[in-house]
Coordinates of N, CA and C in Angstrom, one line a residue:
Chain A
G1 N 276.0 87.0 -2.9 CA 276.2 87.0 -4.4 C 276.4 85.5 -4.9
A2 N 276.5 85.4 -6.1 CA 276.7 84.1 -6.8 C 278.1 83.6 -6.6
V3 N 278.3 82.3 -6.5 CA 279.6 81.7 -6.5 C 279.9 81.1 -7.9
V4 N 281.0 81.6 -8.4 CA 281.3 81.2 -9.8 C 282.7 80.6 -9.8
S5 N 282.8 79.5 -10.5 CA 284.1 78.8 -10.6 C 284.5 78.7 -12.1
Q6 N 285.8 78.6 -12.3 CA 286.4 78.5 -13.6 C 287.4 77.4 -13.6
H7 N 287.4 76.6 -14.7 CA 288.4 75.5 -14.8 C 288.9 75.5 -16.2
P8 N 290.2 75.4 -16.5 CA 291.3 75.4 -15.4 C 291.6 76.8 -15.0
S9 N 292.4 76.9 -13.9 CA 292.8 78.2 -13.5 C 294.0 78.7 -14.3
W10 N 294.8 77.7 -14.9 CA 296.0 78.1 -15.6 C 296.2 77.0 -16.7
V11 N 296.4 77.3 -17.9 CA 296.6 76.3 -18.9 C 297.7 76.8 -19.9
I12 N 298.6 75.9 -20.3 CA 299.6 76.2 -21.3 C 299.3 75.3 -22.5
C13 N 299.2 75.8 -23.7 CA 299.0 75.0 -24.8 C 299.9 75.4 -26.0
K14 N 300.0 74.5 -26.9 CA 300.9 74.8 -28.0 C 300.1 75.6 -29.1
S15 N 300.8 76.4 -29.9 CA 300.2 77.1 -30.9 C 299.5 76.2 -31.9
G16 N 298.3 76.5 -32.3 CA 297.6 75.7 -33.3 C 296.6 74.7 -32.6
T17 N 296.7 74.5 -31.3 CA 295.8 73.7 -30.7 C 294.6 74.5 -30.1
S18 N 293.6 73.8 -29.6 CA 292.4 74.4 -29.1 C 292.3 74.1 -27.6
V19 N 291.8 75.1 -26.8 CA 291.7 74.9 -25.4 C 290.3 75.4 -24.9
K20 N 289.7 74.6 -24.0 CA 288.4 74.9 -23.5 C 288.5 75.4 -22.1
I21 N 287.7 76.4 -21.8 CA 287.7 77.0 -20.4 C 286.2 76.9 -20.0
E22 N 286.0 76.3 -18.8 CA 284.7 76.2 -18.3 C 284.4 77.2 -17.2
C23 N 283.1 77.7 -17.2 CA 282.7 78.6 -16.2 C 281.4 78.1 -15.6
R24 N 281.4 77.9 -14.3 CA 280.2 77.3 -13.6 C 279.6 78.2 -12.6
S25 N 278.3 78.3 -12.6 CA 277.6 79.0 -11.5 C 277.2 78.0 -10.5
L26 N 277.8 78.0 -9.3 CA 277.6 76.9 -8.4 C 276.4 77.0 -7.6
D27 N 275.8 78.2 -7.4 CA 274.7 78.3 -6.5 C 273.5 79.1 -7.1
F28 N 273.6 79.3 -8.4 CA 272.6 80.2 -9.0 C 272.4 79.8 -10.4
Q29 N 271.2 79.7 -10.9 CA 270.9 79.4 -12.3 C 271.0 80.6 -13.1
A30 N 272.1 80.6 -14.0 CA 272.4 81.8 -14.7 C 271.9 81.7 -16.2
T31 N 271.0 82.5 -16.5 CA 270.5 82.6 -17.9 C 271.6 83.3 -18.7
T32 N 272.3 84.3 -18.1 CA 273.3 85.0 -18.8 C 274.6 85.0 -18.1
M33 N 275.6 84.7 -18.9 CA 277.0 84.8 -18.4 C 277.8 85.6 -19.4
F34 N 278.9 86.1 -18.9 CA 279.7 87.0 -19.8 C 281.2 86.5 -19.8
W35 N 281.8 86.7 -20.9 CA 283.3 86.4 -21.0 C 284.1 87.6 -21.3
Y36 N 285.1 87.8 -20.4 CA 286.0 89.0 -20.5 C 287.4 88.5 -20.8
R37 N 288.2 89.4 -21.3 CA 289.6 89.2 -21.5 C 290.3 90.4 -20.8
Q38 N 291.4 90.0 -20.1 CA 292.2 91.1 -19.4 C 293.6 90.9 -19.7
F39 N 294.3 92.0 -20.2 CA 295.7 92.0 -20.4 C 296.3 92.6 -19.1
P40 N 297.6 92.3 -18.8 CA 298.2 92.8 -17.6 C 298.1 94.3 -17.4
K41 N 297.7 94.6 -16.2 CA 297.6 96.0 -15.8 C 296.5 96.8 -16.6
Q42 N 295.6 96.1 -17.2 CA 294.6 96.8 -18.0 C 293.2 96.4 -17.5
S43 N 292.2 97.0 -18.0 CA 290.8 96.8 -17.6 C 290.3 95.5 -18.3
L44 N 289.1 95.2 -17.9 CA 288.4 94.0 -18.5 C 287.8 94.5 -19.8
M45 N 288.0 93.6 -20.8 CA 287.4 93.8 -22.1 C 286.3 92.7 -22.4
L46 N 285.1 93.2 -22.5 CA 284.0 92.2 -22.8 C 284.2 91.6 -24.1
M47 N 284.2 90.2 -24.1 CA 284.3 89.5 -25.4 C 282.9 89.2 -25.9
A48 N 282.1 88.6 -25.1 CA 280.8 88.1 -25.5 C 279.8 87.9 -24.4
T49 N 278.5 88.0 -24.7 CA 277.5 87.6 -23.7 C 276.9 86.3 -24.1
S50 N 276.9 85.4 -23.1 CA 276.5 84.0 -23.3 C 275.1 83.8 -22.8
N51 N 274.2 83.4 -23.6 CA 272.8 83.2 -23.2 C 272.5 81.7 -23.3
E52 N 271.9 81.2 -22.2 CA 271.6 79.8 -22.1 C 270.6 79.4 -23.2
G53 N 270.9 78.4 -24.0 CA 270.0 77.9 -25.0 C 270.0 78.7 -26.3
S54 N 270.9 79.7 -26.4 CA 270.9 80.4 -27.7 C 272.3 80.8 -28.0
K55 N 272.5 81.4 -29.2 CA 273.8 81.8 -29.6 C 274.4 83.0 -28.8
A56 N 275.6 83.0 -28.6 CA 276.3 84.1 -27.9 C 276.3 85.4 -28.7
T57 N 276.3 86.5 -28.0 CA 276.4 87.8 -28.7 C 277.8 88.3 -28.5
Y58 N 278.5 88.5 -29.6 CA 279.9 88.8 -29.6 C 280.1 90.4 -29.7
E59 N 281.1 90.9 -29.0 CA 281.4 92.3 -29.2 C 282.1 92.5 -30.5
Q60 N 282.0 93.7 -30.9 CA 282.7 94.1 -32.2 C 284.2 93.8 -32.1
G61 N 284.7 93.2 -33.1 CA 286.1 92.9 -33.2 C 286.5 91.6 -32.6
V62 N 285.6 90.9 -32.0 CA 285.9 89.5 -31.4 C 285.5 88.5 -32.5
E63 N 286.4 87.6 -32.8 CA 286.1 86.6 -33.8 C 285.3 85.5 -33.2
K64 N 284.1 85.3 -33.7 CA 283.3 84.3 -33.1 C 283.7 82.9 -33.5
D65 N 284.4 82.8 -34.6 CA 284.8 81.4 -35.1 C 286.1 81.0 -34.3
K66 N 286.7 82.0 -33.7 CA 288.0 81.7 -33.0 C 287.6 81.4 -31.5
F67 N 286.7 82.2 -31.0 CA 286.3 82.1 -29.6 C 284.9 81.6 -29.5
L68 N 284.8 80.2 -29.4 CA 283.5 79.6 -29.5 C 282.9 79.5 -28.1
I69 N 281.7 80.0 -27.9 CA 281.0 80.0 -26.7 C 279.8 79.1 -26.7
N70 N 279.7 78.2 -25.7 CA 278.5 77.3 -25.6 C 277.9 77.5 -24.2
H71 N 276.7 77.8 -24.1 CA 276.0 77.9 -22.8 C 274.9 76.9 -22.8
A72 N 275.3 75.7 -22.5 CA 274.4 74.5 -22.7 C 273.4 74.3 -21.5
S73 N 273.7 74.9 -20.4 CA 272.9 74.7 -19.2 C 272.9 76.0 -18.4
L74 N 272.0 76.1 -17.4 CA 271.9 77.3 -16.6 C 273.1 77.4 -15.6
T75 N 273.9 76.4 -15.6 CA 275.1 76.5 -14.7 C 276.4 76.4 -15.4
L76 N 276.5 76.2 -16.7 CA 277.7 76.0 -17.3 C 277.8 76.8 -18.7
S77 N 278.9 77.5 -18.8 CA 279.2 78.1 -20.1 C 280.7 77.8 -20.4
T78 N 281.0 77.5 -21.6 CA 282.3 77.2 -22.0 C 282.8 78.1 -23.1
L79 N 284.1 78.5 -23.0 CA 284.8 79.3 -24.0 C 285.9 78.4 -24.6
T80 N 285.8 78.2 -25.9 CA 286.9 77.4 -26.6 C 287.7 78.3 -27.5
V81 N 289.0 78.4 -27.2 CA 289.9 79.2 -28.0 C 290.4 78.2 -29.1
T82 N 290.0 78.4 -30.3 CA 290.4 77.5 -31.4 C 291.7 78.0 -32.1
S83 N 292.5 77.0 -32.5 CA 293.7 77.3 -33.2 C 294.5 78.4 -32.5
A84 N 294.8 78.2 -31.3 CA 295.4 79.3 -30.5 C 296.7 79.7 -31.0
H85 N 297.0 81.0 -30.8 CA 298.2 81.6 -31.2 C 298.8 82.4 -30.0
P86 N 300.1 82.6 -30.0 CA 300.7 83.4 -28.8 C 299.9 84.6 -28.4
E87 N 299.4 85.3 -29.4 CA 298.7 86.6 -29.1 C 297.4 86.4 -28.4
D88 N 296.9 85.1 -28.3 CA 295.7 84.8 -27.6 C 296.0 84.6 -26.1
S89 N 297.3 84.6 -25.7 CA 297.7 84.5 -24.3 C 297.1 85.7 -23.6
S90 N 296.4 85.4 -22.5 CA 295.7 86.4 -21.8 C 295.1 85.8 -20.5
F91 N 294.4 86.7 -19.8 CA 293.6 86.2 -18.6 C 292.2 86.3 -19.0
Y92 N 291.5 85.2 -18.9 CA 290.1 85.1 -19.3 C 289.2 85.0 -18.1
I93 N 288.2 85.8 -18.0 CA 287.3 85.8 -16.8 C 285.9 85.7 -17.2
C94 N 285.1 84.9 -16.5 CA 283.7 84.8 -16.8 C 282.9 85.5 -15.6
S95 N 281.7 85.9 -15.9 CA 280.9 86.4 -14.8 C 279.4 86.0 -15.1
V96 N 278.7 86.1 -14.0 CA 277.3 85.7 -14.0 C 276.5 86.9 -13.6
E97 N 275.4 87.2 -14.4 CA 274.5 88.2 -14.1 C 273.5 87.7 -13.1
M98 N 273.4 88.3 -12.0 CA 272.5 87.8 -10.9 C 271.3 88.7 -10.8
G99 N 270.1 88.2 -11.0 CA 268.9 88.9 -10.8 C 268.7 90.1 -11.7
T100 N 268.0 91.1 -11.2 CA 267.7 92.3 -12.0 C 268.4 93.6 -11.5
R101 N 269.4 93.4 -10.6 CA 270.0 94.5 -10.0 C 271.3 95.0 -10.7
G102 N 271.6 94.3 -11.9 CA 272.7 94.8 -12.7 C 274.0 94.2 -12.2
E103 N 274.0 93.5 -11.1 CA 275.3 93.0 -10.6 C 275.8 91.8 -11.4
Q104 N 277.2 91.8 -11.5 CA 277.8 90.6 -12.0 C 278.8 90.1 -11.0
Y105 N 278.8 88.7 -10.9 CA 279.7 88.1 -10.0 C 280.7 87.3 -10.8
F106 N 282.0 87.4 -10.5 CA 283.0 86.9 -11.4 C 283.6 85.6 -10.9
G107 N 284.1 84.8 -11.9 CA 284.9 83.7 -11.6 C 286.3 84.1 -11.3
P108 N 287.2 83.2 -10.9 CA 288.5 83.5 -10.5 C 289.5 83.7 -11.6
G109 N 289.0 83.4 -12.9 CA 289.8 83.7 -14.0 C 290.7 82.5 -14.4
T110 N 291.0 82.5 -15.7 CA 291.9 81.5 -16.3 C 293.0 82.1 -17.0
R111 N 294.3 81.7 -16.6 CA 295.4 82.3 -17.4 C 295.8 81.3 -18.5
L112 N 295.7 81.8 -19.7 CA 296.1 81.0 -20.9 C 297.4 81.5 -21.4
T113 N 298.3 80.6 -21.6 CA 299.6 80.8 -22.2 C 299.7 79.9 -23.4
V114 N 300.0 80.5 -24.6 CA 300.1 79.8 -25.8 C 301.6 79.9 -26.2
T115 N 302.2 78.7 -26.4 CA 303.6 78.7 -26.7 C 303.9 78.4 -28.2
Chain B
A1 N 277.7 104.7 -26.7 CA 278.2 103.8 -25.7 C 278.6 104.6 -24.5
Q2 N 278.4 104.1 -23.3 CA 278.8 104.8 -22.1 C 280.3 104.7 -21.9
T3 N 280.9 105.7 -21.4 CA 282.3 105.7 -21.1 C 282.5 106.0 -19.6
V4 N 283.5 105.3 -19.0 CA 283.8 105.5 -17.6 C 285.2 105.9 -17.5
T5 N 285.5 106.9 -16.8 CA 286.9 107.5 -16.7 C 287.4 107.4 -15.3
Q6 N 288.5 106.8 -15.1 CA 289.2 106.9 -13.8 C 290.6 107.4 -14.1
S7 N 291.0 108.5 -13.5 CA 292.2 109.2 -13.9 C 293.4 109.1 -13.0
Q8 N 293.3 108.4 -11.9 CA 294.4 108.4 -10.9 C 295.0 107.0 -11.0
P9 N 296.1 106.8 -11.7 CA 296.5 105.4 -12.0 C 297.0 104.7 -10.8
E10 N 297.7 105.3 -9.9 CA 298.2 104.6 -8.7 C 298.2 105.5 -7.5
M11 N 297.7 105.0 -6.4 CA 297.7 105.7 -5.2 C 298.2 104.9 -4.0
S12 N 299.0 105.5 -3.1 CA 299.4 104.9 -1.9 C 298.8 105.5 -0.7
V13 N 298.5 104.7 0.3 CA 297.9 105.2 1.5 C 298.4 104.4 2.7
Q14 N 298.6 105.2 3.8 CA 299.1 104.5 5.0 C 297.9 103.7 5.6
E15 N 298.3 102.6 6.2 CA 297.3 101.8 6.9 C 296.6 102.7 7.9
A16 N 295.3 102.5 8.0 CA 294.3 103.2 8.9 C 293.9 104.6 8.3
E17 N 294.6 105.0 7.3 CA 294.2 106.3 6.7 C 293.0 106.1 5.7
T18 N 292.6 107.2 5.1 CA 291.5 107.3 4.2 C 292.0 107.6 2.8
V19 N 291.4 107.0 1.8 CA 291.8 107.2 0.4 C 290.5 107.4 -0.4
T20 N 290.5 108.3 -1.4 CA 289.3 108.5 -2.2 C 289.7 108.3 -3.7
L21 N 288.9 107.5 -4.4 CA 289.1 107.3 -5.8 C 288.0 107.9 -6.6
S22 N 288.4 108.6 -7.7 CA 287.4 109.3 -8.5 C 287.0 108.5 -9.7
C23 N 285.8 108.8 -10.1 CA 285.2 108.1 -11.3 C 284.2 109.0 -11.9
T24 N 284.3 109.3 -13.2 CA 283.2 110.0 -13.9 C 282.8 109.1 -15.0
Y25 N 281.6 109.4 -15.5 CA 281.0 108.6 -16.5 C 280.2 109.5 -17.5
D26 N 279.9 109.0 -18.6 CA 279.1 109.8 -19.6 C 277.9 108.9 -20.0
T27 N 276.8 109.5 -19.9 CA 275.6 108.8 -20.3 C 274.4 109.8 -20.5
S28 N 273.5 109.4 -21.4 CA 272.3 110.2 -21.6 C 271.1 109.6 -20.9
E29 N 271.3 108.4 -20.2 CA 270.2 107.7 -19.5 C 270.0 108.4 -18.2
N30 N 268.8 108.1 -17.7 CA 268.4 108.6 -16.4 C 268.4 107.6 -15.3
N31 N 268.2 106.3 -15.7 CA 268.2 105.2 -14.7 C 269.4 104.3 -15.1
Y32 N 270.2 104.0 -14.1 CA 271.3 103.1 -14.3 C 271.9 102.7 -13.0
Y33 N 272.9 101.8 -13.1 CA 273.6 101.4 -11.9 C 275.0 101.8 -12.0
L34 N 275.7 101.9 -10.8 CA 277.1 102.1 -10.7 C 277.7 101.2 -9.7
F35 N 278.9 100.7 -10.0 CA 279.5 99.8 -9.1 C 281.0 100.1 -9.0
W36 N 281.6 99.7 -7.8 CA 283.0 99.6 -7.6 C 283.3 98.2 -7.4
Y37 N 284.3 97.7 -8.2 CA 284.8 96.3 -8.0 C 286.3 96.5 -7.6
K38 N 286.8 95.5 -6.8 CA 288.2 95.5 -6.5 C 288.8 94.2 -7.1
Q39 N 290.0 94.3 -7.5 CA 290.8 93.1 -8.0 C 292.1 93.0 -7.3
P40 N 292.2 92.2 -6.2 CA 293.4 92.1 -5.5 C 294.4 91.3 -6.3
P41 N 295.6 91.1 -5.8 CA 296.7 90.4 -6.6 C 296.2 89.0 -7.0
S42 N 295.3 88.4 -6.4 CA 294.8 87.1 -6.8 C 294.0 87.2 -8.1
R43 N 293.6 88.4 -8.5 CA 292.9 88.7 -9.7 C 291.4 88.3 -9.7
Q44 N 290.9 87.9 -8.5 CA 289.5 87.7 -8.4 C 288.8 89.0 -8.3
M45 N 287.8 89.2 -9.2 CA 287.0 90.5 -9.1 C 286.0 90.3 -8.0
I46 N 285.9 91.3 -7.2 CA 285.0 91.3 -6.0 C 284.2 92.6 -6.0
L47 N 282.9 92.4 -5.9 CA 282.0 93.6 -5.9 C 282.2 94.3 -4.5
V48 N 282.4 95.6 -4.5 CA 282.7 96.3 -3.3 C 281.4 97.0 -2.9
I49 N 280.8 97.8 -3.8 CA 279.6 98.6 -3.5 C 278.8 98.9 -4.8
R50 N 277.6 99.1 -4.6 CA 276.6 99.3 -5.7 C 275.8 100.5 -5.4
Q51 N 275.4 101.3 -6.4 CA 274.6 102.5 -6.3 C 273.6 102.5 -7.4
E52 N 272.3 102.7 -7.1 CA 271.3 102.9 -8.2 C 271.1 104.4 -8.4
A53 N 271.0 104.8 -9.6 CA 271.0 106.2 -9.9 C 269.8 107.0 -9.4
Y54 N 268.7 106.3 -9.2 CA 267.5 106.9 -8.7 C 267.6 107.2 -7.2
K55 N 268.5 106.6 -6.5 CA 268.6 106.8 -5.1 C 269.5 108.0 -4.8
Q56 N 269.1 109.0 -4.0 CA 269.9 110.1 -3.7 C 270.9 109.8 -2.6
Q57 N 270.5 108.8 -1.7 CA 271.4 108.5 -0.6 C 272.6 107.7 -1.1
N58 N 273.7 108.1 -0.6 CA 275.0 107.5 -1.0 C 275.1 106.1 -0.3
A59 N 275.5 105.1 -1.1 CA 275.6 103.8 -0.6 C 276.9 103.7 0.3
T60 N 276.7 102.8 1.3 CA 277.9 102.5 2.2 C 277.9 101.0 2.5
E61 N 279.1 100.5 2.6 CA 279.3 99.1 3.0 C 280.5 99.1 3.9
N62 N 280.2 99.1 5.2 CA 281.3 99.0 6.2 C 282.2 100.2 6.0
R63 N 283.5 99.9 5.6 CA 284.5 101.0 5.5 C 284.4 101.7 4.1
F64 N 283.6 101.2 3.3 CA 283.5 101.7 1.9 C 282.3 102.6 1.8
S65 N 282.4 103.7 1.2 CA 281.3 104.6 0.9 C 281.5 105.3 -0.4
V66 N 280.4 105.8 -1.0 CA 280.5 106.5 -2.2 C 280.0 107.9 -2.1
N67 N 280.4 108.8 -3.0 CA 279.9 110.1 -3.1 C 279.3 110.2 -4.6
F68 N 278.0 110.0 -4.7 CA 277.4 110.0 -6.0 C 276.8 111.3 -6.3
Q69 N 277.3 111.9 -7.3 CA 276.8 113.2 -7.8 C 276.2 113.1 -9.2
K70 N 274.9 112.9 -9.2 CA 274.3 112.5 -10.5 C 274.4 113.6 -11.6
A71 N 274.2 114.8 -11.2 CA 274.3 115.9 -12.1 C 275.7 116.1 -12.7
A72 N 276.7 115.8 -11.9 CA 278.1 115.9 -12.3 C 278.5 114.6 -12.9
K73 N 277.7 113.6 -12.9 CA 278.1 112.2 -13.4 C 279.4 111.8 -12.8
S74 N 279.4 111.9 -11.4 CA 280.6 111.5 -10.7 C 280.2 110.5 -9.6
F75 N 281.2 109.6 -9.4 CA 280.9 108.4 -8.5 C 282.2 108.1 -7.8
S76 N 282.6 108.7 -6.7 CA 283.8 108.4 -6.1 C 283.7 107.4 -5.0
L77 N 284.7 106.7 -4.7 CA 284.8 105.7 -3.6 C 285.7 106.2 -2.5
K78 N 285.3 106.1 -1.3 CA 286.1 106.4 -0.2 C 286.3 105.1 0.6
I79 N 287.6 104.9 0.9 CA 288.0 103.7 1.7 C 288.5 104.3 3.0
S80 N 287.8 104.0 4.1 CA 288.2 104.5 5.4 C 289.0 103.5 6.2
D81 N 289.8 103.9 7.1 CA 290.6 103.0 7.9 C 291.2 101.9 7.0
S82 N 292.0 102.3 6.1 CA 292.5 101.4 5.1 C 293.3 100.2 5.8
Q83 N 293.1 99.0 5.2 CA 293.8 97.8 5.7 C 294.6 97.3 4.6
L84 N 295.6 96.4 5.0 CA 296.5 95.9 4.0 C 295.8 95.1 2.9
G85 N 294.7 94.5 3.3 CA 293.9 93.7 2.4 C 293.1 94.5 1.4
D86 N 293.2 95.8 1.5 CA 292.5 96.7 0.6 C 293.5 96.9 -0.6
T87 N 294.7 96.5 -0.6 CA 295.6 96.7 -1.7 C 295.0 95.9 -2.9
A88 N 294.7 96.6 -3.9 CA 294.1 96.0 -5.1 C 293.9 97.1 -6.2
M89 N 293.5 96.6 -7.4 CA 293.1 97.5 -8.4 C 291.6 97.7 -8.2
Y90 N 291.1 98.9 -8.3 CA 289.7 99.2 -8.2 C 289.1 99.7 -9.5
F91 N 288.1 99.1 -9.9 CA 287.4 99.4 -11.1 C 286.0 100.0 -10.9
C92 N 285.8 101.1 -11.5 CA 284.4 101.7 -11.5 C 283.7 101.1 -12.7
A93 N 282.4 100.8 -12.6 CA 281.6 100.2 -13.7 C 280.2 100.8 -13.7
F94 N 279.8 100.9 -15.0 CA 278.4 101.5 -15.3 C 277.6 100.4 -15.9
G95 N 276.3 100.3 -15.4 CA 275.4 99.4 -16.0 C 274.1 100.0 -16.3
S96 N 273.5 99.8 -17.5 CA 272.2 100.4 -17.9 C 271.1 99.5 -17.5
Y97 N 269.9 100.1 -17.2 CA 268.7 99.3 -17.1 C 268.4 98.7 -18.5
G98 N 268.1 97.4 -18.5 CA 267.7 96.7 -19.7 C 268.9 96.3 -20.6
N99 N 270.1 96.7 -20.3 CA 271.3 96.3 -21.0 C 272.2 95.7 -20.0
N100 N 272.4 94.4 -20.0 CA 273.1 93.8 -18.9 C 274.6 93.9 -19.0
R101 N 275.1 94.6 -20.0 CA 276.6 94.7 -20.1 C 277.1 95.8 -19.2
L102 N 278.3 95.6 -18.6 CA 278.9 96.6 -17.8 C 280.0 97.3 -18.6
A103 N 280.1 98.6 -18.4 CA 281.3 99.4 -19.0 C 282.2 99.7 -17.8
F104 N 283.5 99.3 -17.9 CA 284.5 99.4 -16.9 C 285.4 100.6 -17.2
G105 N 285.8 101.2 -16.1 CA 286.9 102.2 -16.2 C 288.3 101.4 -16.3
K106 N 289.3 102.2 -16.5 CA 290.7 101.6 -16.6 C 291.3 101.1 -15.3
G107 N 290.7 101.6 -14.2 CA 291.1 101.1 -12.9 C 292.1 102.0 -12.2
N108 N 292.1 101.9 -10.9 CA 293.0 102.7 -10.0 C 293.7 101.6 -9.1
Q109 N 295.0 101.7 -9.1 CA 295.8 100.8 -8.2 C 295.9 101.5 -6.9
V110 N 295.5 100.8 -5.9 CA 295.7 101.3 -4.5 C 296.6 100.4 -3.8
V111 N 297.6 101.0 -3.1 CA 298.6 100.2 -2.3 C 298.5 100.7 -0.9
V112 N 298.2 99.9 0.0 CA 298.2 100.2 1.4 C 299.5 99.9 2.1
I113 N 300.1 100.9 2.7 CA 301.5 100.8 3.2 C 301.4 100.6 4.7
P114 N 302.0 99.5 5.3 CA 301.9 99.3 6.7 C 302.7 100.4 7.5

């Protein structure tokens, strides 16, 4: 499967600031990446689908102006949480869609804490 | 939209024993994929096993096997010879042909007891 990294693994930021999370596909050129959010002891919630060279597709209820996604290359997608608030504190996970078999390979996740 | 249901919130199993996790899904499609992912305490999501709906043969990966019942829309995971490293949250996921988004169930917590 694909090897996916995320940076940072853990970030603390103050309320009102912005924070950028990077997702890299290390050994696979990913046309499509996904961003998920996960609350403790809950399932993954898809936030958006990130397509290289085009605008991301956001799921219903996800504010695209708050969660900015940029997929500038086949190996890098970024998620920027703008004007962060404590309720944005969560675990954010990216994944890469590999080939045509429907499989997704996940990054290790980023824990965001907004104080 | 497809829904995936996992109804056993937490299960404990003795080391070396077998545990089975259930998953049902709702879809009107005929061709699709099904997956089991595990999420250990590190929170890294790991693909455990994959099944294509058109295949009647149940998928197996070492100690992990599935019982895929297409008519019943059921996709259970059996973990044989459980090991301590199997302690994790297990998520069942559904994927459509032509739609690359996955629908996840709520997860089953499995704890392997030494």
